[in-house]
Coordinates of C-alpha atoms and ligand atoms in Angstrom, one line a residue:
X516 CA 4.4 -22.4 8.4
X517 CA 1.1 -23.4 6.0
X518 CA 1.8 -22.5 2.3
X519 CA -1.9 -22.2 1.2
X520 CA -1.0 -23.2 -1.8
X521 CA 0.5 -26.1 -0.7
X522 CA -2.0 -27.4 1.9
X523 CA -5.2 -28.0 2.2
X524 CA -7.2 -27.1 5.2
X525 CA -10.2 -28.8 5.2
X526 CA -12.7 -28.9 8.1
X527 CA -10.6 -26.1 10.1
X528 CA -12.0 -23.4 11.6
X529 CA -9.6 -20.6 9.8
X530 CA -8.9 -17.5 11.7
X531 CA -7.7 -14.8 9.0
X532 CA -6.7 -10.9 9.7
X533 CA -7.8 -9.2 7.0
X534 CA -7.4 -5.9 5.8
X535 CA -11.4 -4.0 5.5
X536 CA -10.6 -0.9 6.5
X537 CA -12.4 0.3 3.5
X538 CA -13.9 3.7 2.9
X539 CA -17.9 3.9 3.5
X540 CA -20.3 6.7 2.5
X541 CA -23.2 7.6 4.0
X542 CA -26.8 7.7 2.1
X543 CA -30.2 8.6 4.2
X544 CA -28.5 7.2 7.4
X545 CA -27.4 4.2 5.9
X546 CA -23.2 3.9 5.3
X547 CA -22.0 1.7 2.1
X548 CA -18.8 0.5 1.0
X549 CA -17.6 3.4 -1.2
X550 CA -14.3 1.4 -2.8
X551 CA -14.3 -2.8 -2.2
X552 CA -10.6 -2.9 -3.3
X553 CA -9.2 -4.2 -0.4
X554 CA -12.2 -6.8 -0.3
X555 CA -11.7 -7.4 -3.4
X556 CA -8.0 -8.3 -3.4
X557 CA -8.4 -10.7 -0.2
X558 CA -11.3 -13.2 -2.5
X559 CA -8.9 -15.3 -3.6
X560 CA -7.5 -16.6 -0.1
X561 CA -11.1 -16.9 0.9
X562 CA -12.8 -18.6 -1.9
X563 CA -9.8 -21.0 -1.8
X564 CA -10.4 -21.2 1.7
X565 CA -13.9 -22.2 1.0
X566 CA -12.9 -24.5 -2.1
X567 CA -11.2 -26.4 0.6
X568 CA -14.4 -27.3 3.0
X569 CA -12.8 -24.6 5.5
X570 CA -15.1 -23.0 7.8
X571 CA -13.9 -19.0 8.1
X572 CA -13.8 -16.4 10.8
X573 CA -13.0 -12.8 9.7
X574 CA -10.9 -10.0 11.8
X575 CA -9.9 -6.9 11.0
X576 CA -10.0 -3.0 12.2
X577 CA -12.2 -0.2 10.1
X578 CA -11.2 3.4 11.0
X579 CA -9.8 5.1 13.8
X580 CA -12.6 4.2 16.4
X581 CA -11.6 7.0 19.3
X582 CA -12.4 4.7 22.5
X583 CA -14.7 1.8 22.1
X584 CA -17.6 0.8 19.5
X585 CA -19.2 3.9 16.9
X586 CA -21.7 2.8 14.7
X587 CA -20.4 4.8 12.0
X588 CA -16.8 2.6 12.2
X589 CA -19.5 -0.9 12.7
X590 CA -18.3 -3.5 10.6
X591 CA -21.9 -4.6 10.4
X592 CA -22.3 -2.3 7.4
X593 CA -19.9 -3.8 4.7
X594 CA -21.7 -7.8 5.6
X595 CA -24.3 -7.2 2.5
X596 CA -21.1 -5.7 0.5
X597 CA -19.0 -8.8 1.4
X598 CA -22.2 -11.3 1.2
X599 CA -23.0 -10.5 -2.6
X600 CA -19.0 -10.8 -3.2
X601 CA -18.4 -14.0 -1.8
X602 CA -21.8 -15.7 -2.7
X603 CA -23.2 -16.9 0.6
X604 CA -24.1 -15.4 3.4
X605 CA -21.9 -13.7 6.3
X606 CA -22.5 -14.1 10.1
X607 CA -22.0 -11.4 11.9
X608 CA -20.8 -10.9 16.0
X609 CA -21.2 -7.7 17.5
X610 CA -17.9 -8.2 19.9
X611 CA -15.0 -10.1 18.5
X612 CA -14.5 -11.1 21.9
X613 CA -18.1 -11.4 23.1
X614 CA -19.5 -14.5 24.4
X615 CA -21.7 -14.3 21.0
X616 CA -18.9 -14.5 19.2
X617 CA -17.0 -17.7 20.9
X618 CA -20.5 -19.6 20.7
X619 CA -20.8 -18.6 17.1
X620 CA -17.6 -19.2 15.4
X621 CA -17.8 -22.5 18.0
X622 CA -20.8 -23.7 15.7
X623 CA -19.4 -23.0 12.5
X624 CA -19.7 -25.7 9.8
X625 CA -17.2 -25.8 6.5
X626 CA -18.2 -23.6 4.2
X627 CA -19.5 -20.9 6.8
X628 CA -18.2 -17.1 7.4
X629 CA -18.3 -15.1 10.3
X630 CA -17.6 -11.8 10.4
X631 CA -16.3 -10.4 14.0
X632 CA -16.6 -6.8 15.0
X633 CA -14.0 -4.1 14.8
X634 CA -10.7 -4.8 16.5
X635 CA -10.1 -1.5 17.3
X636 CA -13.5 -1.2 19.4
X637 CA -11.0 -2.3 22.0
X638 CA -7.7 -0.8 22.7
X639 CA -5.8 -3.5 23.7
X640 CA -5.6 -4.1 19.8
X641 CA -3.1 -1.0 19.1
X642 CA -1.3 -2.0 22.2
X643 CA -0.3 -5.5 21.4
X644 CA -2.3 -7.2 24.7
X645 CA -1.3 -9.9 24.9
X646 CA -4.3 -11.6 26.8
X647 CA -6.8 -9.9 24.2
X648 CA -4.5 -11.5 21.6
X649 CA -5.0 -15.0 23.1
X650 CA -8.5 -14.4 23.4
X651 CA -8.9 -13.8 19.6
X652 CA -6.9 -17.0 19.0
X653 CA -9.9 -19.0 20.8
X654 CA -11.4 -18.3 17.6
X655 CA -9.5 -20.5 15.2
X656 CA -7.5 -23.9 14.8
X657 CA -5.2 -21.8 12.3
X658 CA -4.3 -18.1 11.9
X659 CA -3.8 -16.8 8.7
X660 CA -2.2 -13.2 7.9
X661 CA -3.2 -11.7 5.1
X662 CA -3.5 -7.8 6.0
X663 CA -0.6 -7.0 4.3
X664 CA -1.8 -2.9 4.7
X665 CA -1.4 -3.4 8.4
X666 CA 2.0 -5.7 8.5
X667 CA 4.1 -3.1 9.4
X668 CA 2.3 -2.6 12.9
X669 CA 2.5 -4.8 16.0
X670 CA -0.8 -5.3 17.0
X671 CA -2.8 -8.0 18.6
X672 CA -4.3 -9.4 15.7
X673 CA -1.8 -8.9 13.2
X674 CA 1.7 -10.0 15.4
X675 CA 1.3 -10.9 18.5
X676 CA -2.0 -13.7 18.1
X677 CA 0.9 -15.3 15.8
X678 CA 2.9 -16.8 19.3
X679 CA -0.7 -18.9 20.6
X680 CA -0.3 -20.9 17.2
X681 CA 2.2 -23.5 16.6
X682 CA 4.0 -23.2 13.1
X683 CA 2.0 -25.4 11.5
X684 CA -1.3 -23.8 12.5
X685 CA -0.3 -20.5 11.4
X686 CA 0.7 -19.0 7.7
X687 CA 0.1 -15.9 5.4
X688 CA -3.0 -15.5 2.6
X689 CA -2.5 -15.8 -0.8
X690 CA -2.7 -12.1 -0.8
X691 CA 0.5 -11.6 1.7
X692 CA 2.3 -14.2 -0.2
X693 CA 1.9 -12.5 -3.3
X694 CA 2.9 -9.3 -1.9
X695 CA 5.9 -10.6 -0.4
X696 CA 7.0 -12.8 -3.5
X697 CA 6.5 -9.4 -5.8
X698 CA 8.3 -6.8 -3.2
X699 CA 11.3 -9.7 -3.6
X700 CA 11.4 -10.0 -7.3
X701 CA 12.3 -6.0 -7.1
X702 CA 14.6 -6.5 -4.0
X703 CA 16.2 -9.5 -3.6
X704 CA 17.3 -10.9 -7.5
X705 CA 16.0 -8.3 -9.8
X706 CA 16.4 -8.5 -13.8
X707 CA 17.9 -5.5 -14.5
X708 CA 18.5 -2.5 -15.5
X709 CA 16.6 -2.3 -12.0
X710 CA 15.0 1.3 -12.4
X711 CA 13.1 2.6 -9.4
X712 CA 10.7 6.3 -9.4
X713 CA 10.1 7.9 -6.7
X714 CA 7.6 10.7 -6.8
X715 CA 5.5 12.7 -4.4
X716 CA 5.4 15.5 -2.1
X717 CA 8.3 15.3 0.2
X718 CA 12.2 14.3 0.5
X719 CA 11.4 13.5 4.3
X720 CA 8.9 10.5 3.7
X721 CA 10.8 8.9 1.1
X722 CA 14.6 9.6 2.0
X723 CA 15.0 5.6 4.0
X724 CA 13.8 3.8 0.9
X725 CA 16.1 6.1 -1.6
X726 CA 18.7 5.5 0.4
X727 CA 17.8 1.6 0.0
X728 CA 17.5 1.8 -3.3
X729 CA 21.3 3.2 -3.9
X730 CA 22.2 -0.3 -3.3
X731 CA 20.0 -2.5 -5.7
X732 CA 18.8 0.3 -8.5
X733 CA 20.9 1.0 -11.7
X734 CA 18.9 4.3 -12.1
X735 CA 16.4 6.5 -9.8
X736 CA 14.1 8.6 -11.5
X737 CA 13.0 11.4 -8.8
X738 CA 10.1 13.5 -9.6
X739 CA 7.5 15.2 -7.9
X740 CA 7.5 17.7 -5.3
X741 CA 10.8 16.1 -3.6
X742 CA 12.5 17.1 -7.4
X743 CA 12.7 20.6 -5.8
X744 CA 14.4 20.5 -2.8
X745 CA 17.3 18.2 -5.2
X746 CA 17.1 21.2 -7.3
X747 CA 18.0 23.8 -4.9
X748 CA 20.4 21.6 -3.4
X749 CA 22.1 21.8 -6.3
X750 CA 22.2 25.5 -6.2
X751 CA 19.0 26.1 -8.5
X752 CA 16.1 28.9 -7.9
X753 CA 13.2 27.3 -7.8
X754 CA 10.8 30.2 -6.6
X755 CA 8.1 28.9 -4.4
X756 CA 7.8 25.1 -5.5
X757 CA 8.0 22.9 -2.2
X758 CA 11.3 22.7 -0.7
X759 CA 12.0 21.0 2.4
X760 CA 15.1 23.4 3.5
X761 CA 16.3 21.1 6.3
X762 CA 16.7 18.7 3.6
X763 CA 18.7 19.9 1.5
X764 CA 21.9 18.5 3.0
X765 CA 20.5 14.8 2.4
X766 CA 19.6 15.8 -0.8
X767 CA 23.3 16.1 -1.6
X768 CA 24.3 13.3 0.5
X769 CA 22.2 11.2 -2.0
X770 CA 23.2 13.2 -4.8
X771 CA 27.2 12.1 -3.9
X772 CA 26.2 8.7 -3.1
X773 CA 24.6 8.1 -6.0
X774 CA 27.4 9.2 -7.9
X775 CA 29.9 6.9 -5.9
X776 CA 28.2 4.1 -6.0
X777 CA 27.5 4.6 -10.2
X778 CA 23.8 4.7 -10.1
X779 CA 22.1 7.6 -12.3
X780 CA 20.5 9.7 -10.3
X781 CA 17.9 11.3 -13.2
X782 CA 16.2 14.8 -12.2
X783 CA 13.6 16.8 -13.9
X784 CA 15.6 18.9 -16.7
X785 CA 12.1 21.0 -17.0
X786 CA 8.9 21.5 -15.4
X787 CA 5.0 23.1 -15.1
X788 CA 5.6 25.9 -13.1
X789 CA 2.1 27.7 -12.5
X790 CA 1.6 31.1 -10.5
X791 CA -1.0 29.5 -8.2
X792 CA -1.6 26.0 -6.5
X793 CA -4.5 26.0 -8.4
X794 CA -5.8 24.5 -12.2
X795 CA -6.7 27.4 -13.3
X796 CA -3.5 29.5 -12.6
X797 CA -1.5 30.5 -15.6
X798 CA 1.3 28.2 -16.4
X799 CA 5.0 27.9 -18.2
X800 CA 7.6 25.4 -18.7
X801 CA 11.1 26.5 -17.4
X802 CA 14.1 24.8 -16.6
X803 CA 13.9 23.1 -13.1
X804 CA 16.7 25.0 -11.7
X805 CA 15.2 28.3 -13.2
X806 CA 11.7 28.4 -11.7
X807 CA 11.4 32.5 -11.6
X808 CA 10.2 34.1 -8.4
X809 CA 6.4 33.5 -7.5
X810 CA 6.1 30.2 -9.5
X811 CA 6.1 27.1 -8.6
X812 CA 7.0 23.8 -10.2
X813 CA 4.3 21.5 -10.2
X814 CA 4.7 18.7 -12.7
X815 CA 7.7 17.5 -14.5
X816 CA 7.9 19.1 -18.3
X817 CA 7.9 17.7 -21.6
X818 CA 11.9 17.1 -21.8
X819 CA 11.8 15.7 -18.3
X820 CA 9.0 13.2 -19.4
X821 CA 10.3 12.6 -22.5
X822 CA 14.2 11.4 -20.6
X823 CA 11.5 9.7 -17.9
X824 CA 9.7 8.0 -20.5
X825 CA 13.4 6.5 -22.4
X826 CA 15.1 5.1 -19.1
X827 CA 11.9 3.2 -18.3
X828 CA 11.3 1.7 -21.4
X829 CA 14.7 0.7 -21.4
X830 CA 13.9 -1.2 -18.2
X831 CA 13.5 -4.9 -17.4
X832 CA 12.6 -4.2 -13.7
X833 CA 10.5 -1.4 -12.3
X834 CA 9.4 0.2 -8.9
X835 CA 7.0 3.0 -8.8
X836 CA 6.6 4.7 -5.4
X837 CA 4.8 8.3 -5.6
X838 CA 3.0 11.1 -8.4
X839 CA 5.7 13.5 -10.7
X840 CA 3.6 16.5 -9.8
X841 CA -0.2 17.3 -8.8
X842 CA -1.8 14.5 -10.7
X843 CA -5.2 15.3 -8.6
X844 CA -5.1 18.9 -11.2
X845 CA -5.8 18.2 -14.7
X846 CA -2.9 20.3 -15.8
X847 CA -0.8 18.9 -13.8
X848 CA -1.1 15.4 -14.3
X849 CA 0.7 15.0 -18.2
X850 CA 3.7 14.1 -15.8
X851 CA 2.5 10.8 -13.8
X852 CA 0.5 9.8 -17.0
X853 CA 3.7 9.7 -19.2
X854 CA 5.0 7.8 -16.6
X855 CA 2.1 5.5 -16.4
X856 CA 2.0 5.0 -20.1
X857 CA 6.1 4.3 -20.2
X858 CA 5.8 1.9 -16.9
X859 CA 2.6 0.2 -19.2
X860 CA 4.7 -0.6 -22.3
X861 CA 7.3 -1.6 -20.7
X862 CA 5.6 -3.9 -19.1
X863 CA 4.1 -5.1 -22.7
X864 CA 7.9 -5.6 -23.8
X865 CA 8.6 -8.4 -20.8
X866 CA 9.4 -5.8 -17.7
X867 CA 8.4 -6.6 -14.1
X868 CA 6.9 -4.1 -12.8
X869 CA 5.2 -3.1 -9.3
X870 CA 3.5 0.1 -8.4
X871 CA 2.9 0.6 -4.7
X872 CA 2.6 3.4 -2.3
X873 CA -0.9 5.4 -1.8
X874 CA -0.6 7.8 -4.4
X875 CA 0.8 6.1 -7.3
X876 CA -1.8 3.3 -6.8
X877 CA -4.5 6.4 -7.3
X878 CA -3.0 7.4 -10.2
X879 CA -2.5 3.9 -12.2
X880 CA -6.1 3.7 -11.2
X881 CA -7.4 6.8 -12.1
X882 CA -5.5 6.4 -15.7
X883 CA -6.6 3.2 -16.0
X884 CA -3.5 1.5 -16.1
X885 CA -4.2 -0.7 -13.2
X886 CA -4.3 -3.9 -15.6
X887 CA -1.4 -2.8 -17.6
X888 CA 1.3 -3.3 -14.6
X889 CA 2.7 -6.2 -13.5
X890 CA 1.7 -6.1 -10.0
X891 CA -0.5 -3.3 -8.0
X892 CA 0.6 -3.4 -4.3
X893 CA -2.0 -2.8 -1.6
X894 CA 0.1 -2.0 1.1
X895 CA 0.6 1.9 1.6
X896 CA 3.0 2.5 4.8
X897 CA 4.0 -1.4 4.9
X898 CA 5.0 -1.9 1.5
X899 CA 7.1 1.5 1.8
X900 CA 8.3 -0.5 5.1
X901 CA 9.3 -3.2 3.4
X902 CA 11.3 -1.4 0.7
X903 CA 13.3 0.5 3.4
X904 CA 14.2 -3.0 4.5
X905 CA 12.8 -2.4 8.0
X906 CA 11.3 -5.9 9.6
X907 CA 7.6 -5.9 9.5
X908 CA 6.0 -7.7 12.8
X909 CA 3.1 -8.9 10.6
X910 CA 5.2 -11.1 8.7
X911 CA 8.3 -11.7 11.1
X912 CA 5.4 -13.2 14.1
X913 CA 4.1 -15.5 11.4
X914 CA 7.8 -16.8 10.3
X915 CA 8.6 -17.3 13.7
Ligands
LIG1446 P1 3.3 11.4 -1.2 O1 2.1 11.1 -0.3 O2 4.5 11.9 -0.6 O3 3.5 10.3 -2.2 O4 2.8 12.7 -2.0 C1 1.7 12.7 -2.9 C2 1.3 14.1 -3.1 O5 2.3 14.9 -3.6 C3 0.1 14.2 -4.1 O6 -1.0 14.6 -3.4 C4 0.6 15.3 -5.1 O7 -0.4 16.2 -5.4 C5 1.7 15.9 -4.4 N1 2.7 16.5 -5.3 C6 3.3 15.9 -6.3 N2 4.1 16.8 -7.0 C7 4.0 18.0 -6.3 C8 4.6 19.3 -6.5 N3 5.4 19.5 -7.5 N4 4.3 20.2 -5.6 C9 3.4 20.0 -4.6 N5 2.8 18.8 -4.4 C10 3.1 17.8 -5.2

């Protein structure tokens, strides 16, 4: 398997999956690349790439194209996005298995780019097609993975192109590599006390990667909406704050387990309760297992944060998965940025720590604590994936 770091791959024509599916906005007719994060974080392989007299073609999906191409999901729109990033031009094919596009990454010369048009025009991408999978491999003398968003699916470009490679045409991006290395420094040897927090709306989306994390974390910090259906597990009233009533059984399971196998299990003692989803609603602080009727909890409260705050910055490793209440309100967000701010200093005093999961990676943003972490993942469902310890075909079809 190439190491990029480890080899250089000059005068190859690299093939690499990348993950673009940015959002776009739409000005006068014209649609622009609203947030270049995931561009952004993909540079490095590709200016290395570059660096190395490598001559680049680009693949990747944008949206959920229904059947066939739409302009509005065209790749075509991010090229003078991804032009003025990289500093040279970007070709452009309107089919990424169109004659075109054979003839023109055929003529490309080290130090070129060509972009190829969205995978997803074509459903044989979602299936896993084989033949459209060797097709795309025409395309490059090495494939390179580093869509680390879209690992966790088995699709044509980002698992099954890896079998029309032989291992040592074929390797991960700098930015799957780091991914990979970081998810492992919380999984696989961590420093610890290992303390993971899981936030967010529900029990249900996050009850594989708790249970996980009952066999490497010395403490789990739940807050959140999920906090609610622990509470009333554990016999509390929590009037009309989100409860997931057929969960409430795994929510003890993971209570007892917890327990058994000696990790602290930390609830919120208080919370926000307001008499409205909404940021103007009138608000008071109340136990967690004494919401009164007609409120609902929607942040963690100032003892909560303050417990929160203590066990993190007691830390030497950290995982951050998921909000503690409605961060998107302003009064509801003191929660998440406590968090933020404890995760942040910890970090200062030597802690490793990685914040991943859609939400949580909103939040360090919109806080501004994006630099003040050890490492931001990109990867949403895959890096949620990963955590549960589930094999992600992205990565397995590449190690071979
Ligand atoms: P998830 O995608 O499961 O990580 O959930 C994130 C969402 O959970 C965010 O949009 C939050 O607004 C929401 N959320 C967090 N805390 C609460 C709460 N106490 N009640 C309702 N929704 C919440």
């Amino acid at each position: 398997m190439i190491t990029l770091n480890e080899t250089k791959l000059d005068n190859k024509r690299v093939l690499v999956r990348v993950d673009f599916n940015v959002p776009l906005t739409e000005e006068n007719g014209r649609f622009k690349v609203a947030d270049d994060t995931r561009i952004r974080s993909t540079l490095p392989t590709l200016r290395r790439l570059l660096d190395d007299g490598a001559s680049i073609v680009l693949m990747t999906h944008l949206g959920r194209p229904k059947s066939g191409p739409e302009d509005r999901f065209s790749l075509q729109h991010i090229v003078p996005h991804l032009s003025e990033m990289l500093g040279r031009e970007v070709a452009f094919a309107d089919d990424c298995v169109g004659e075109n596009a054979f003839a023109a990454s055929a003529a490309l010369k080290p130090g070129q780019v060509l972009l190829l048009e969205n995978l997803r025009f074509h459903a044989e991408e979602q299936q896993g097609d084989k033949a459209f999978a060797e097709k795309l491999s025409r395309h490059g003398d090495v494939y390179l993975n580093d869509a680390f968003g879209t690992a966790h699916r088995a699709h044509a470009s980002t698992a099954v192109i890896a079998g029309f490679f032989a291992p040592d045409q074929r390797g991960f991006g700098l930015l799957m590599d780091a991914e990979i290395k970081n998810a492992d420094k919380v999984l696989a040897d961590p420093k610890r006390p290992l303390v993971a927090i899981l936030g967010g709306a529900k029990v249900s989306g996050k009850i594989m990667i708790i249970e996980r994390l009952l066999d490497v974390a010395d403490t789990i910090i739940i807050g959140g909406g999920m906090s609610y259906t622990f509470a009333k597990a554990a016999g509390g009233e929590v009037g009309k704050s989100l409860v997931e009533e057929d969960r409430l059984d795994t929510a003890r399971k993971v209570a007892e387990l917890a327990r058994e196998k000696g990790v602290e299990l930390l609830l919120p003692q208080d919370s926000v309760a307001a008499d409205a989803f909404d940021n103007e609603a009138n608000v008071q602080v109340c136990n967690s297992q004494e919401i009164p009727d007609g409120w609902m909890g929607l942040d963690i409260g100032p003892a909560a944060r303050k417990a929160y705050a203590e066990a993190i910055e007691n830390a030497k490793t950290i995982l951050w998965n998921g909000p503690m209440g409605v961060f998107e309100l302003d009064n509801f967000q003191a929660g998440t940025k406590a968090v933020a701010t404890a995760v942040a200093k910890s970090t200062e005093h030597g802690a490793f720590s990685l914040v991943g999961g859609g939400d949580s990676v909103a939040a360090v943003n919109r806080f501004g604590f994006a630099e003040r972490v050890s490492y931001v993942s990109t990867g949403g469902g895959a890096m949620l994936e990963y955590f549960e310890g589930k094999t992600l075909p992205g990565i397995a079809a590449v190690k071979g």
